[in-house]
Amino acid sequence: MNTNTPTATPLFEVRDLRVEHAAPGGQKLNAVNGVSLRLREGSILGVVGESGCGKSSLARAMLGLLPVAAGSLFYRGQELTTLASRRRRGTQRGIQHVFQDPANSLSPRRTIRQTLEEPLALYRMAGRDEWPGRIARVLEAVGLGSELLDRYPNELSGGQKQRIALARALLPDPDLIIADEPVSSLDVSAQARVIERIRHARKTFGTAFLLISHDLAVIRQLADDVSVMYLGRLVESGPADRVFAEPAHPYTQALLAAARGNGAPGSGLKGEPPSPLTPPPGCVFHTRCPRAMDRCSRLNPGFTVAAQDDCGAQTHLVRCHLWN
Amino acid sequence: MTARILTVRDLSVRLPAAGADLAVVDRVGFELAAGEIVALVGESGCGKTLTAAALLGIPPEPGGRLEIRTLKIAGREYSSLDERGWRNARGRDIALVSQDPLTALDPVIRTGTQLVSVLRRHGIHSRGEAAAKARELLGEVGLPDPAGMMRRFPHQLSGGMRQRVLIAMALSCDPAVVVADEPTTALDVTTQAEILHLLRTRARDRGTAILLVTHDLSLAARVCDRILVMYGGRIVEQGPAASLFESPAHPYTAGLMAAVPQLTGGDPPVVKPLPGQVPAPGHLPPGCGFNNRCPRADTICRKQEPELTTSNGAHLREVACHRPQRPGEPGNPS
């Protein structure tokens, strides 16, 4: 799966991104703190971490729904953060999204057909006479029949609604879909169906995905590359098969152990993540790290190469003093 | 064999429907032993949450009705208890930990006050004593600074902390049985592992029997001693977790397993969704309720409803299927 050679310009690049939220008492909270990512054309990048790690803020900043406090976003080499809003809107067709809760993302008062016609009208896609054909093609891709078109969202199951949300995201022929916890509100079989459809959409339309999930097994099913976030920072990133087979960061190791374990002691991490308002000094993970050393509480580690594949293209990076 | 703490026979939940009423949970029966953790698994709409509520004498709204032949908790019969009797029994003999701790806790009352009121309702009359017991319970479920926790409102706690408070509440009167309905679905994996550890420890140390309602079969297999699989309001397969996970006999169990994303060391198997949808209540096909989604269904499956019987002579395993999969058979539905 990781045989693509890197092109000179990635489809989407995040460089040293910082996203701030206002906190009570005039404080500022760094939800995303110096995160860099590269998304290759047609690839699936998984972003994983616990709640509050900043993964949703990252997604929203990439979509232009949250202001960027520092850093840059590049879409096909074009810097988005400095674009005038009118020109930024011009890039929106290419980057679509699917959010967690399908019940809230579909208008209850519109039929499925009306919901699916919306992006076609918004982006002035083709002539009106071509719409039914486009809608039928996308519906088929997400595994739903046209008999749903005249129904309302409340007549659909959660899994069907989420596949409609996926269909809506696919209609403007985007290069990239940002999917924030797209399956976490669904039960296993509905989840499996959405996973299958994301895989199918990538194959059929070449759409790239940024897949955000707290569920490592879901990321494992789909992602080519993985980035692990903790308290607003990236702690590890690399090709999915490498990160899952040989997780380098103690946090990634603990996440995997917790997900594979049976709840026996030692399989989980102690306590909960510290407040992002007052991140620990040094390595942000040191307060929960089973292998923390003296310097971890003083020095913030930089990225180190944990492993490199043969052609040196897909690098496995880790941010941990153990690797220095 | 350890003591039976919970015995359920022919438990049905009926909902009013056009003309007649409809059994959305249909003659379910099972047992829990002291200290045992048993999973009740199935897709949304299979009746698992209704079963969980029925064990606490709660019929579904509106107009739902329970029909229970036997419901024995620690030797006492509860099947004919009235609502007043249930109000005393809930929390004391059998307690519920629900999925969403934010809606289960009152947002405008401090955590401690809520916990204290539960304790006082069940016999600790002195406010001071109840408060001391509440602090002790919060400490037992692994919450740091129990006294400080008591003063906080639910929204000031993280999801994991709220779930611990609910568990403390459920355990407060030392019930014989705890029903936990998707207790970790809303939580992060790391918190999930801790909460499950907490439940296991409790079961082992105090002999509490725990029924864990979940749609996640892989979690059930990792944490539970036994698994009950529900479909269309009936138990279609049950048995020890390891054996059931190793060789599912019911095609539905096999299908559920194939739908769960795995986290193996190497390349995980690609998930396969079950074909079709869970039929709406009242729209189950005749014969075996699963026959319209089953890759193995044949004539008899469309005619006759299979009974839950010992499976392939395997020890402690039961399955309701005319065409069960044999161990070692590569028969996952695709």
PDB file of N, CA, C and O in Angstrom, chain A residues 25 41 50 70 83 98 155 191-192 211 214 217 219 238 246:
ATOM      1  N   GLY A  25     -11.097  33.252  31.825  1.00  0.00           N
ATOM      2  CA  GLY A  25     -10.084  34.058  32.494  1.00  0.00           C
ATOM      3  C   GLY A  25      -9.069  34.638  31.518  1.00  0.00           C
ATOM      4  O   GLY A  25      -7.960  34.968  31.905  1.00  0.00           O
ATOM      5  N   GLU A  41      -1.476  12.505  -2.466  1.00  0.00           N
ATOM      6  CA  GLU A  41      -2.608  12.325  -3.370  1.00  0.00           C
ATOM      7  C   GLU A  41      -3.203  10.916  -3.224  1.00  0.00           C
ATOM      8  O   GLU A  41      -2.477   9.926  -3.272  1.00  0.00           O
ATOM      9  N   GLU A  50      -6.331  10.551  22.150  1.00  0.00           N
ATOM     10  CA  GLU A  50      -7.457  10.569  23.082  1.00  0.00           C
ATOM     11  C   GLU A  50      -8.278  11.846  22.913  1.00  0.00           C
ATOM     12  O   GLU A  50      -7.827  12.791  22.273  1.00  0.00           O
ATOM     13  N   ALA A  70      -0.958  30.220  14.107  1.00  0.00           N
ATOM     14  CA  ALA A  70       0.385  30.285  13.530  1.00  0.00           C
ATOM     15  C   ALA A  70       0.563  29.082  12.628  1.00  0.00           C
ATOM     16  O   ALA A  70      -0.143  28.087  12.766  1.00  0.00           O
ATOM     17  N   LEU A  83      -4.722  33.408   1.795  1.00  0.00           N
ATOM     18  CA  LEU A  83      -5.618  33.674   0.674  1.00  0.00           C
ATOM     19  C   LEU A  83      -6.754  34.596   1.103  1.00  0.00           C
ATOM     20  O   LEU A  83      -7.268  34.486   2.206  1.00  0.00           O
ATOM     21  N   VAL A  98     -16.760  14.855   6.454  1.00  0.00           N
ATOM     22  CA  VAL A  98     -17.782  14.008   7.058  1.00  0.00           C
ATOM     23  C   VAL A  98     -17.539  14.072   8.559  1.00  0.00           C
ATOM     24  O   VAL A  98     -16.426  13.819   9.009  1.00  0.00           O
ATOM     25  N   GLU A 155     -35.961   8.626   8.663  1.00  0.00           N
ATOM     26  CA  GLU A 155     -36.405   7.307   8.198  1.00  0.00           C
ATOM     27  C   GLU A 155     -35.215   6.385   7.916  1.00  0.00           C
ATOM     28  O   GLU A 155     -35.396   5.251   7.492  1.00  0.00           O
ATOM     29  N   GLN A 191     -20.622   0.195  11.182  1.00  0.00           N
ATOM     30  CA  GLN A 191     -19.252   0.678  11.136  1.00  0.00           C
ATOM     31  C   GLN A 191     -18.472  -0.013  10.004  1.00  0.00           C
ATOM     32  O   GLN A 191     -17.815   0.636   9.205  1.00  0.00           O
ATOM     33  N   ALA A 192     -18.616  -1.333   9.945  1.00  0.00           N
ATOM     34  CA  ALA A 192     -17.902  -2.100   8.917  1.00  0.00           C
ATOM     35  C   ALA A 192     -18.325  -1.647   7.526  1.00  0.00           C
ATOM     36  O   ALA A 192     -17.516  -1.583   6.604  1.00  0.00           O
ATOM     37  N   LEU A 211      -8.378  10.810   8.117  1.00  0.00           N
ATOM     38  CA  LEU A 211      -9.309  10.048   8.930  1.00  0.00           C
ATOM     39  C   LEU A 211      -8.955  10.227  10.396  1.00  0.00           C
ATOM     40  O   LEU A 211      -7.888   9.797  10.839  1.00  0.00           O
ATOM     41  N   HIS A 214     -10.455   7.911  17.438  1.00  0.00           N
ATOM     42  CA  HIS A 214      -9.796   7.481  18.665  1.00  0.00           C
ATOM     43  C   HIS A 214      -9.629   5.961  18.636  1.00  0.00           C
ATOM     44  O   HIS A 214      -9.000   5.391  19.504  1.00  0.00           O
ATOM     45  N   ALA A 217      -8.217   0.439  15.813  1.00  0.00           N
ATOM     46  CA  ALA A 217      -8.559  -0.654  14.909  1.00  0.00           C
ATOM     47  C   ALA A 217      -9.195  -0.116  13.625  1.00  0.00           C
ATOM     48  O   ALA A 217      -9.012  -0.680  12.547  1.00  0.00           O
ATOM     49  N   ILE A 219      -8.518   2.919  12.319  1.00  0.00           N
ATOM     50  CA  ILE A 219      -7.393   3.517  11.590  1.00  0.00           C
ATOM     51  C   ILE A 219      -6.601   2.414  10.877  1.00  0.00           C
ATOM     52  O   ILE A 219      -6.225   2.536   9.727  1.00  0.00           O
ATOM     53  N   GLY A 238       4.168   7.951  10.772  1.00  0.00           N
ATOM     54  CA  GLY A 238       4.852   7.051   9.853  1.00  0.00           C
ATOM     55  C   GLY A 238       3.870   6.171   9.113  1.00  0.00           C
ATOM     56  O   GLY A 238       2.659   6.282   9.307  1.00  0.00           O
ATOM     57  N   GLU A 246       5.627  -1.773  14.990  1.00  0.00           N
ATOM     58  CA  GLU A 246       6.685  -1.377  15.917  1.00  0.00           C
ATOM     59  C   GLU A 246       6.476   0.045  16.388  1.00  0.00           C
ATOM     60  O   GLU A 246       7.202   0.949  15.988  1.00  0.00           O
TER      61      GLU A 246
END
